[in-house]
Amino acid sequence: MALTLTQRVRSRIAFTTGGLLLVALALSQLTPPVGTAWRDAALLASSLLAGYPIALRAVQALRAKAFSIDLLVTIAVVGALVIGEYVESAVVSFLFLFGAWLEARSLDRTRASLRELVDLAPTRATVLRDGRRVTVDADEVLEGETVLITNGERIAVDGAVLTGTAAVTEASITGEPVPVTKRVGDRVFAGTFAESGYLEVVADRVGDETTFARIIELVEEAQESRTRRQRFLERFAQVYTPAIVVLAVVVLAWTRDLEFALTFLVIACPGALVISVPVAAVAGLGNIARHGVLVKGGESLEDLAAADRLVLDKTGTLTVGRPVVTAVQALGGLAEDALLTLLAALESTSEHHVARAIVAHAEQRGMPLSSDLTDVEVVTGLGIAGRVDGRPVLAGRRTLLTERGIAVDDRAVLSATAHEQRGATVVHVAVDGHLAGLVAVADEVRVEAADALAKVRDSGIRQVVMLTGDNAHTARLVGERLGLDEVRAGLLPQDKAAFVEELRAQGRRVAMIGDGVNDAPALATADVGIAMGGAGTDVSMETADVVLLTDRLDQFAHARRVARATVRVMKQNTALALLTVGLLVAGVLLQVVQLAGGMLVHEISVLLVILNALRLVRLRGPRRAGEAGGTTAAGREPTRQKEPAL
């Protein structure tokens, strides 16, 4: 028979052996010697049945050149059988097997968030092929095909809406339960649900490349990862277990008491210690994932909890990332419409928030964007250059123009400053080598930002700093509104990374939140990088340690709260496990703890460790708008919730 047993089989064995123990208890009431013989037979059967899966796992560990707790229990059970202590062998093997069942059940419960995600995966899709509707498996949809989505159907691909309108629930991606109306041009994501309406979507990501599939992959990797504490405990167990075997041999040689040595061997098992950290880590990661935040591993969870400085980008992080054009000012003799047409055509090649705002404004005014674009160059952190219908166009910061030898006169400087003092970002535009005009773009501060940052401060963050490439006037206005400790403006991506590195050199533990594009160097430099995911931005997924799928800062506050609670539970569980082992070993040496009683206390400690970790599953996420304590429609800030003392 292969050396493996399913969890279901082990569960059945555990409950069967428990039943045999009850039978043995009933038989012990019969008149000896018949009753005693039948009782011992039931106990022997229980010991052998329960001992088999334990011994099996011990052999598997030995084959992997590892000493496991199962080996200690196997030795103890065999020894008890040899000396005729059937009650001890049966009780010890049952308690250990039942404890393993409890552990497996609890870990399965903490992984429920992943199982729920997998259950949401679409299985079928309707596509147009050769002009006909064809229903195929979801993983058979090809990139570029048109997928038809009807009322009550789960979307199977990522793509853009070609035609139709529908209310789509995106809770599986963002955690937001409120349906979002999708129209032509909007993006939809696999795993989301069309509550009403009809859509035709052009698939651009299918199968394992969809945002939903990548989320599942990231959660799986995170829950299988190891925290630093967990790796330390695993190394500790590899030394501790053989050391206990040696000590048990020494105790046997010293006392000549086999039962005493076996009792010492089993009671010294660090069972609760081994599971104290992983069960807490899985519970914490599962809670965070269920609320729209992906933490890529156990180490990132610990780094998130340990951070004492928070550094944030402005656009798309503290602001909503959907700026609008507030002014277009032609300066060089070029008409305003002509200026906007040239600029929008060039900006249509960029994914930056400001670029999208300019393009959207031009489209609203009915301006054509189909132009001949050549020599397009994105100057990171400064702007963009290229040729539009053969004419050289340069757009971005004032410094970009001056670096390229284009003069910016005092009139333009005064006008730009006036826009900036009102909180706008100003794009300077040069055409044919001369300043042609200014475009002012303004963004709104996120409604949840102030309360989220207050909660983050309550969780132990000592300083909050904003780094932005925007102008100093706009940055100062945002900083004052949100009560930030420090604001640094006019920074390039490398400047942000240098500032983060400077904080780390001072011994600070830095968490950095950005949009995952221009902020990628700083995200990679920080102790823990947090990206505003934007429903699955590629750079965000790859660069950051944590991804906020909802693009909401209050989700970060919840993730930080759960991370700190998880680390506290890890410490509590470790302390409880060590204290239990210490007291039990002392009790054995003082001969006041017997094998069965000690094993019972040992399994109770395992249960307490599990129950303590399961509290993390119940920590609630941020309330939605309109809920009690949430942000109201009138804009009132919610009542602050203090972090619970776990």
XYZ file of C-alpha atoms in Angstrom:
646
model
C 0.000 0.000 0.000
C 1.310 3.452 -0.847
C 2.495 5.512 2.110
C -0.353 8.001 1.978
C -3.760 8.498 3.531
C -6.338 11.087 2.602
C -7.613 13.544 5.183
C -11.040 11.902 4.993
C -9.555 8.477 5.847
C -7.593 9.910 8.766
C -10.760 11.574 10.046
C -12.669 8.288 9.915
C -9.839 6.535 11.764
C -9.859 9.220 14.473
C -13.581 8.857 15.128
C -13.458 5.046 14.919
C -10.701 4.903 17.532
C -12.697 7.285 19.703
C -15.620 4.881 19.455
C -13.356 1.964 20.415
C -12.239 3.887 23.505
C -15.880 4.294 24.544
C -16.442 0.589 23.945
C -13.403 -0.203 26.102
C -14.777 2.031 28.847
C -18.078 0.144 28.761
C -16.331 -3.252 28.743
C -14.287 -2.283 31.780
C -17.525 -2.413 33.789
C -17.915 -6.140 33.104
C -16.749 -8.766 35.589
C -13.049 -9.749 35.272
C -11.333 -11.549 33.709
C -13.707 -11.602 30.703
C -14.369 -7.885 30.893
C -10.685 -7.105 31.239
C -9.762 -9.265 28.260
C -12.363 -7.682 26.011
C -11.411 -4.187 27.253
C -7.729 -4.809 26.463
C -8.669 -6.134 23.020
C -10.635 -2.952 22.271
C -7.774 -0.791 23.561
C -5.235 -2.729 21.497
C -7.374 -2.349 18.376
C -7.752 1.364 19.064
C -3.997 1.777 19.559
C -3.082 -0.051 16.377
C -5.731 1.691 14.278
C -4.845 5.194 15.513
C -1.132 4.476 15.547
C -1.035 3.446 11.891
C -1.476 6.923 10.303
C 0.834 8.431 12.938
C 3.556 5.877 12.169
C 2.952 6.403 8.447
C 3.678 10.116 8.712
C 6.736 9.401 10.874
C 8.123 7.088 8.164
C 7.426 9.696 5.474
C 9.320 12.304 7.522
C 12.255 9.946 8.034
C 12.381 9.269 4.301
C 12.705 13.024 3.858
C 15.507 12.973 6.475
C 13.404 14.877 9.003
C 12.511 14.161 12.631
C 8.821 14.786 13.250
C 6.549 14.851 16.271
C 4.845 11.798 14.801
C 8.080 9.871 15.391
C 8.040 10.717 19.101
C 4.412 9.644 19.485
C 5.023 6.433 17.507
C 7.909 5.480 19.803
C 5.781 6.212 22.854
C 2.785 4.187 21.610
C 4.962 1.187 20.694
C 6.713 1.376 24.054
C 3.419 1.533 25.954
C 2.168 -1.526 24.076
C 5.378 -3.415 24.875
C 5.019 -2.812 28.611
C 1.289 -3.600 28.516
C -0.027 -0.065 29.151
C -2.910 -0.388 26.704
C -4.920 2.469 28.183
C -1.980 4.854 27.815
C -1.202 3.768 24.238
C -4.840 4.033 23.117
C -5.487 7.406 24.755
C -2.225 8.940 23.548
C -2.660 7.784 19.942
C -6.313 8.900 19.859
C -5.607 12.332 21.350
C -2.744 12.955 18.945
C -4.773 11.852 15.922
C -7.786 13.866 17.041
C -5.544 16.920 17.535
C -4.214 16.494 13.992
C -7.815 16.352 12.740
C -8.655 19.581 14.593
C -5.591 21.253 13.122
C -6.504 20.201 9.583
C -10.096 21.349 10.033
C -9.028 24.744 11.346
C -6.527 25.298 8.540
C -9.208 24.325 6.056
C -11.525 26.907 7.555
C -8.894 29.636 7.403
C -8.363 28.815 3.724
C -12.071 29.296 3.045
C -11.422 32.644 1.319
C -9.326 30.886 -1.304
C -11.908 28.143 -1.776
C -14.638 30.768 -2.168
C -12.551 32.500 -4.837
C -12.006 29.247 -6.723
C -15.734 28.508 -6.584
C -16.365 31.830 -8.357
C -14.201 30.865 -11.322
C -16.292 30.833 -14.536
C -16.582 27.486 -16.314
C -18.442 28.290 -19.564
C -18.601 31.172 -22.020
C -20.612 32.068 -25.113
C -18.543 33.382 -28.039
C -19.161 34.463 -31.627
C -17.427 32.130 -34.099
C -18.086 32.355 -37.812
C -21.138 34.467 -37.068
C -22.697 31.862 -34.771
C -23.074 31.698 -31.004
C -21.006 28.863 -29.576
C -20.798 27.814 -25.917
C -17.311 26.626 -24.931
C -15.302 25.972 -21.772
C -13.979 29.190 -20.268
C -10.347 28.176 -20.829
C -11.035 27.573 -24.536
C -11.897 31.219 -25.297
C -9.297 32.770 -27.601
C -7.792 36.231 -27.259
C -9.578 38.679 -29.553
C -12.854 36.740 -29.660
C -16.163 38.435 -28.896
C -17.778 37.040 -25.742
C -21.532 37.432 -25.187
C -22.629 38.057 -21.594
C -26.273 37.911 -20.615
C -28.264 38.630 -17.470
C -27.223 36.432 -14.524
C -24.000 35.169 -16.129
C -20.464 35.086 -14.705
C -17.946 36.791 -16.970
C -15.214 34.451 -18.246
C -12.593 36.858 -19.675
C -10.942 40.225 -19.179
C -11.775 42.670 -21.932
C -13.393 45.870 -23.147
C -17.117 46.304 -23.717
C -17.865 46.445 -27.446
C -21.594 47.035 -27.129
C -24.347 46.879 -24.524
C -24.918 47.974 -20.928
C -25.024 45.892 -17.753
C -24.822 46.141 -13.970
C -21.775 44.099 -12.943
C -20.882 43.023 -9.416
C -17.090 43.077 -9.022
C -16.873 41.823 -5.429
C -14.647 38.888 -6.474
C -12.047 41.365 -7.745
C -12.418 44.481 -5.607
C -14.438 43.344 -2.582
C -17.087 45.969 -3.433
C -20.621 44.508 -3.254
C -22.352 47.380 -5.079
C -22.878 46.692 -8.826
C -21.058 48.942 -11.302
C -22.685 49.983 -14.576
C -20.570 48.914 -17.554
C -20.921 50.632 -20.919
C -19.101 50.725 -24.239
C -15.361 51.127 -23.685
C -15.398 50.068 -20.032
C -13.330 47.105 -18.897
C -14.792 43.965 -17.347
C -12.986 41.179 -15.538
C -13.269 37.411 -15.338
C -14.983 36.140 -12.196
C -17.330 39.135 -11.947
C -21.106 38.740 -12.290
C -23.547 40.444 -14.649
C -26.625 41.033 -12.504
C -28.643 42.598 -15.292
C -28.232 43.728 -18.880
C -26.354 42.463 -21.917
C -22.727 42.937 -23.013
C -20.523 41.995 -25.928
C -16.889 42.002 -24.816
C -13.670 41.717 -26.825
C -11.422 39.337 -24.863
C -7.859 40.545 -24.327
C -6.947 38.247 -21.417
C -8.133 34.664 -21.217
C -7.533 31.564 -19.107
C -4.652 31.844 -16.648
C -3.848 35.385 -17.829
C -7.039 36.964 -16.465
C -6.915 39.197 -13.420
C -9.099 36.754 -11.505
C -6.802 33.784 -12.243
C -3.777 35.788 -11.152
C -5.510 36.773 -7.908
C -6.146 33.105 -7.112
C -2.514 32.304 -7.898
C -1.241 35.085 -5.635
C -3.484 34.047 -2.740
C -2.389 30.414 -3.117
C 1.273 31.423 -3.087
C 0.758 33.673 -0.065
C -0.997 31.009 1.987
C 1.676 28.425 1.140
C 4.526 30.815 1.946
C 6.438 30.849 5.228
C 6.860 33.724 7.642
C 10.278 34.347 9.179
C 8.938 33.120 12.528
C 7.591 29.975 10.904
C 10.898 29.161 9.224
C 12.685 29.670 12.542
C 10.290 27.330 14.344
C 10.716 24.701 11.627
C 14.490 24.861 12.047
C 14.019 24.739 15.810
C 11.849 21.612 15.544
C 14.484 19.875 13.433
C 16.963 20.307 16.289
C 14.531 19.975 19.179
C 12.928 16.674 18.133
C 16.117 14.558 17.941
C 17.364 16.264 21.097
C 14.251 15.065 22.965
C 14.837 11.514 21.705
C 18.398 11.622 23.056
C 17.205 13.072 26.376
C 14.562 10.363 26.670
C 17.279 7.729 26.223
C 19.330 9.469 28.912
C 16.296 9.522 31.236
C 15.740 5.809 30.598
C 19.387 4.995 31.315
C 19.313 7.108 34.479
C 15.987 5.943 35.953
C 15.620 2.471 34.412
C 11.913 3.373 34.124
C 10.616 2.837 30.590
C 7.166 4.309 31.279
C 8.726 7.432 32.787
C 11.035 7.838 29.766
C 8.147 7.368 27.338
C 6.059 9.900 29.228
C 8.907 12.409 29.035
C 9.278 11.692 25.301
C 5.626 12.398 24.454
C 5.009 15.274 26.839
C 8.003 17.189 25.437
C 6.445 17.155 21.943
C 6.224 20.763 20.629
C 2.962 20.141 18.727
C 1.272 23.427 19.583
C 4.544 25.265 18.947
C 4.862 23.930 15.403
C 1.359 25.058 14.360
C 1.296 28.259 16.458
C 2.592 30.487 13.641
C 1.265 28.910 10.393
C -2.349 28.696 11.566
C -2.261 32.406 12.503
C -0.560 33.408 9.242
C -3.093 31.554 7.085
C -6.024 33.025 9.049
C -4.668 36.571 8.759
C -3.848 36.295 5.057
C -7.282 34.822 4.371
C -9.050 37.691 6.137
C -7.035 40.302 4.245
C -7.642 38.624 0.877
C -11.371 38.445 1.557
C -11.429 42.243 1.890
C -9.835 43.050 -1.464
C -6.153 43.151 -0.459
C -3.511 40.705 -1.688
C -0.457 40.155 0.495
C 2.096 38.168 -1.455
C 3.520 36.161 1.435
C 4.108 35.679 5.124
C 7.199 37.905 5.174
C 5.267 40.756 3.567
C 2.595 40.330 6.251
C 5.230 40.688 8.981
C 6.821 43.689 7.235
C 3.423 45.358 6.956
C 2.872 44.902 10.686
C 6.354 46.175 11.573
C 6.293 49.377 9.479
C 6.543 52.631 11.450
C 6.714 55.089 8.537
C 4.172 55.447 5.720
C 5.162 57.083 2.430
C 2.484 57.811 -0.185
C 2.295 59.031 -3.734
C -0.363 61.686 -4.422
C -2.022 61.117 -7.790
C -4.067 57.921 -7.796
C -3.200 57.200 -4.169
C -4.356 60.097 -2.004
C -6.434 61.443 -4.884
C -8.992 59.449 -6.851
C -6.773 59.310 -9.934
C -9.545 60.650 -12.198
C -8.479 64.256 -12.778
C -10.407 66.605 -15.044
C -9.241 69.469 -17.222
C -10.120 72.787 -15.568
C -8.528 75.196 -18.048
C -6.945 75.292 -21.519
C -4.893 78.423 -22.216
C -3.332 79.093 -25.626
C -0.281 81.377 -25.461
C 1.726 81.185 -28.668
C -0.752 82.224 -31.336
C -2.089 78.681 -31.788
C -5.879 78.394 -31.404
C -7.138 76.680 -28.239
C -8.864 73.875 -30.160
C -5.773 73.241 -32.273
C -3.605 73.176 -29.148
C -5.902 70.668 -27.434
C -6.144 68.497 -30.552
C -2.357 68.174 -30.885
C -1.866 67.571 -27.167
C -4.645 64.978 -26.857
C -3.328 63.065 -29.878
C 0.111 62.822 -28.241
C -1.266 61.994 -24.777
C -3.418 59.201 -26.217
C -0.257 57.051 -26.196
C 0.144 57.422 -22.408
C -1.643 55.680 -19.532
C -0.881 58.435 -17.005
C -3.842 59.848 -15.061
C -3.279 63.368 -16.411
C -2.954 62.083 -19.977
C -6.244 60.210 -19.720
C -7.951 63.351 -18.392
C -6.730 65.407 -21.371
C -7.812 62.772 -23.889
C -11.239 62.476 -22.238
C -11.676 66.270 -22.321
C -10.829 66.387 -26.033
C -13.277 63.575 -26.774
C -16.021 65.390 -24.837
C -15.423 68.425 -27.050
C -15.698 66.241 -30.159
C -12.092 66.626 -31.273
C -10.544 63.939 -33.491
C -7.607 61.965 -32.099
C -6.686 59.979 -35.207
C -3.396 61.610 -36.134
C -0.061 60.486 -37.523
C 2.085 59.871 -34.424
C 5.824 59.244 -34.711
C 8.936 59.448 -32.509
C 6.896 59.223 -29.302
C 9.140 59.429 -26.221
C 7.940 59.154 -22.629
C 10.281 61.087 -20.327
C 9.696 59.360 -16.985
C 8.473 61.762 -14.339
C 8.637 64.791 -16.648
C 6.318 64.412 -19.633
C 6.057 63.171 -23.188
C 7.400 64.184 -26.619
C 6.680 63.179 -30.199
C 5.550 64.256 -33.641
C 1.871 64.764 -34.426
C 1.158 65.008 -38.150
C 4.854 65.811 -38.573
C 4.862 68.664 -36.025
C 7.085 68.302 -32.920
C 5.010 68.454 -29.722
C 6.411 68.462 -26.193
C 4.199 68.312 -23.081
C 4.890 68.075 -19.367
C 6.594 69.954 -16.586
C 8.164 73.371 -17.041
C 11.590 71.841 -16.380
C 11.162 69.492 -19.361
C 10.686 72.438 -21.690
C 13.627 74.396 -20.292
C 15.863 71.321 -20.509
C 14.984 71.068 -24.220
C 15.855 74.747 -24.743
C 12.276 76.057 -24.960
C 11.737 79.388 -23.221
C 8.897 79.829 -20.711
C 8.204 83.537 -20.270
C 7.118 85.320 -17.084
C 3.518 85.545 -18.237
C 3.299 81.770 -18.559
C 5.007 81.264 -15.187
C 2.534 83.596 -13.436
C -0.432 81.935 -15.114
C 0.791 78.432 -14.223
C 1.425 79.472 -10.617
C -2.106 80.828 -10.312
C -3.543 77.484 -11.467
C -1.235 75.562 -9.110
C -2.264 77.678 -6.115
C -5.828 76.569 -6.786
C -4.668 72.944 -6.564
C -4.245 72.124 -10.256
C -1.455 70.336 -12.084
C -0.259 72.345 -15.086
C 0.889 70.730 -18.331
C 3.145 73.003 -20.389
C 2.774 72.425 -24.131
C 5.331 73.326 -26.796
C 4.648 73.030 -30.538
C 7.275 73.535 -33.255
C 9.867 74.370 -30.612
C 7.912 77.203 -28.943
C 5.634 77.410 -25.897
C 2.087 77.064 -27.216
C -0.050 76.955 -24.100
C -0.968 75.546 -20.710
C -3.519 72.944 -19.666
C -4.630 72.819 -16.002
C -5.787 69.471 -14.611
C -7.235 68.987 -11.117
C -7.874 65.845 -9.088
C -10.003 65.237 -5.989
C -8.765 63.906 -2.662
C -10.240 60.480 -1.858
C -13.204 60.779 0.494
C -11.911 57.982 2.735
C -8.301 59.246 2.844
C -8.460 61.342 6.038
C -10.186 58.679 8.131
C -8.026 55.883 6.702
C -4.840 57.772 7.566
C -6.162 58.435 11.068
C -6.718 54.697 11.550
C -3.248 53.981 10.202
C -1.762 56.382 12.755
C -3.748 54.616 15.487
C -2.101 51.366 14.403
C 1.401 52.603 15.202
C 2.545 54.535 12.107
C 4.556 57.450 13.521
C 5.007 59.552 10.400
C 3.064 59.936 7.144
C 4.908 61.521 4.203
C 3.630 62.372 0.724
C 6.032 62.229 -2.228
C 4.814 63.606 -5.531
C 6.089 64.771 -8.868
C 3.396 67.451 -8.834
C 3.966 71.120 -8.048
C 4.565 72.369 -4.507
C 1.340 74.413 -4.338
C -0.956 71.480 -5.088
C 1.063 69.160 -2.859
C 0.846 71.583 0.060
C -2.945 71.898 -0.286
C -3.378 68.108 -0.193
C -0.957 67.785 2.720
C -2.771 70.429 4.767
C -6.175 68.903 4.079
C -5.045 65.441 5.206
C -2.793 66.553 8.055
C 0.354 64.919 6.659
C 3.622 65.174 8.595
C 5.752 66.013 5.573
C 5.239 66.815 1.892
C 7.884 66.657 -0.819
C 6.994 67.864 -4.313
C 8.577 67.992 -7.739
C 10.213 64.579 -7.363
C 11.261 62.170 -10.090
C 10.823 58.395 -9.576
C 14.484 58.036 -8.581
C 14.073 60.857 -6.039
C 11.215 58.981 -4.368
C 13.292 55.812 -4.170
C 16.220 57.781 -2.712
C 13.982 59.272 -0.005
C 12.683 55.827 0.956
C 16.244 54.502 1.086
C 17.219 57.463 3.296
C 14.477 56.578 5.791
C 15.569 52.939 5.839
C 19.183 53.981 6.423
C 17.947 55.786 9.558
C 16.561 52.482 10.855
C 12.930 53.185 9.899
C 10.626 50.430 8.657
C 8.986 51.949 5.591
C 5.685 51.119 3.909
C 5.254 52.798 0.521
C 1.907 53.179 -1.286
C 1.851 54.136 -4.958
C 0.159 53.461 -8.259
C 2.767 50.914 -9.315
C 3.976 52.725 -12.448
C 6.128 55.809 -11.778
C 6.389 54.660 -8.171
C 7.839 51.239 -9.006
C 11.421 52.087 -7.873
C 10.185 53.380 -4.500
C 7.839 50.398 -4.071
C 10.747 48.039 -4.653
C 13.016 49.984 -2.259
C 10.575 50.098 0.677
C 10.407 47.373 3.327
C 6.887 46.708 2.077
C 5.552 48.142 -1.196
C 1.785 48.597 -1.506
C 0.263 49.217 -4.940
C -3.117 50.713 -5.753
C -4.105 47.834 -7.990
C -6.658 49.475 -10.249
C -8.375 46.092 -10.688
C -5.149 44.338 -11.549
C -2.514 46.643 -13.075
C 0.377 44.525 -14.353
C 3.115 46.631 -12.762
C 1.215 46.721 -9.473
C 0.882 42.949 -9.378
C 4.564 42.352 -10.130
C 6.346 45.137 -8.213
C 4.535 45.465 -4.913
C 4.399 43.173 -1.883
C 0.764 44.149 -1.262
C -1.932 45.029 -3.817
C -5.052 47.046 -2.938
C -7.507 45.757 -5.526
C -10.150 48.277 -4.500
C -7.877 51.340 -4.845
C -9.168 52.349 -1.384
C -6.934 53.540 1.438
C -9.312 52.251 4.117
C -8.607 48.744 2.815
C -4.931 49.367 3.560
C -5.862 50.460 7.085
C -7.746 47.179 7.560
C -4.855 45.128 6.142
C -2.432 46.870 8.507
C -4.781 46.227 11.455
C -5.098 42.518 10.613
C -1.337 42.192 10.004
C -0.532 43.595 13.439
C -3.196 41.406 15.046
C -1.743 38.373 13.238
C 1.754 39.031 14.543
C 0.348 39.453 18.070
C -1.484 36.122 17.774
C 1.732 34.466 16.531
C 3.555 35.710 19.628
C 0.700 34.696 21.944
C 0.494 31.222 20.421
C 4.253 30.721 20.651
C 4.289 31.819 24.288
C 1.327 29.561 25.126
C 2.948 26.564 23.422
C 6.303 27.081 25.141
C 4.664 27.607 28.535
C 2.583 24.436 28.141
C 5.589 22.299 27.190
C 7.640 23.775 30.015
C 4.995 23.125 32.649
C 4.281 19.607 31.395
C 7.957 18.628 31.319
C 8.370 19.994 34.824
C 5.301 18.022 35.890
C 6.738 14.828 34.395
C 10.096 15.298 36.095
C 8.295 15.909 39.406
C 6.183 12.792 38.650
C 2.856 14.623 39.016
C 1.902 14.309 35.308
C 1.131 10.945 33.717
C 1.220 10.073 30.017
C -2.522 10.218 29.215
C -3.189 13.272 31.359
C -0.202 15.106 29.928
C -1.271 14.264 26.401
C -4.737 15.632 27.130
C -3.267 18.928 28.341
C -1.018 18.959 25.290
C -3.967 18.596 22.906
C -5.930 21.234 24.803
C -3.045 23.621 24.186
C -3.200 22.772 20.470
C -6.927 23.541 20.469
C -6.358 26.859 22.270
C -3.715 27.862 19.718
C -6.139 27.097 16.896
C -9.062 28.956 18.487
C -6.848 31.969 19.168
C -5.832 32.085 15.493
C -9.411 31.708 14.288
C -10.266 35.034 15.930
C -8.395 36.651 13.049
C -10.974 35.318 10.594
C -13.687 37.345 12.319
C -11.958 40.751 12.199
C -14.282 42.947 10.143
C -13.197 45.065 7.216
C -13.960 48.761 6.636
C -17.616 49.713 6.456
C -19.084 50.845 3.155
C -20.536 54.231 2.467
C -23.925 54.601 4.072
C -23.370 51.901 6.700
C -23.352 52.682 10.384
C -20.071 54.333 11.170
C -19.176 54.690 7.480
C -18.771 57.818 5.413
C -22.185 59.343 4.754
C -23.453 60.888 1.596
C -23.018 64.281 3.221
C -19.309 63.606 3.573
C -19.161 63.277 7.363
C -16.211 61.263 8.545
C -16.946 57.934 10.219
C -16.473 57.246 13.869
C -12.961 55.913 14.370
C -12.646 52.306 15.454
C -9.734 51.520 17.708
C -7.618 48.499 16.951
C -8.744 45.631 19.189
C -6.335 44.324 21.796
C -5.763 40.756 20.723
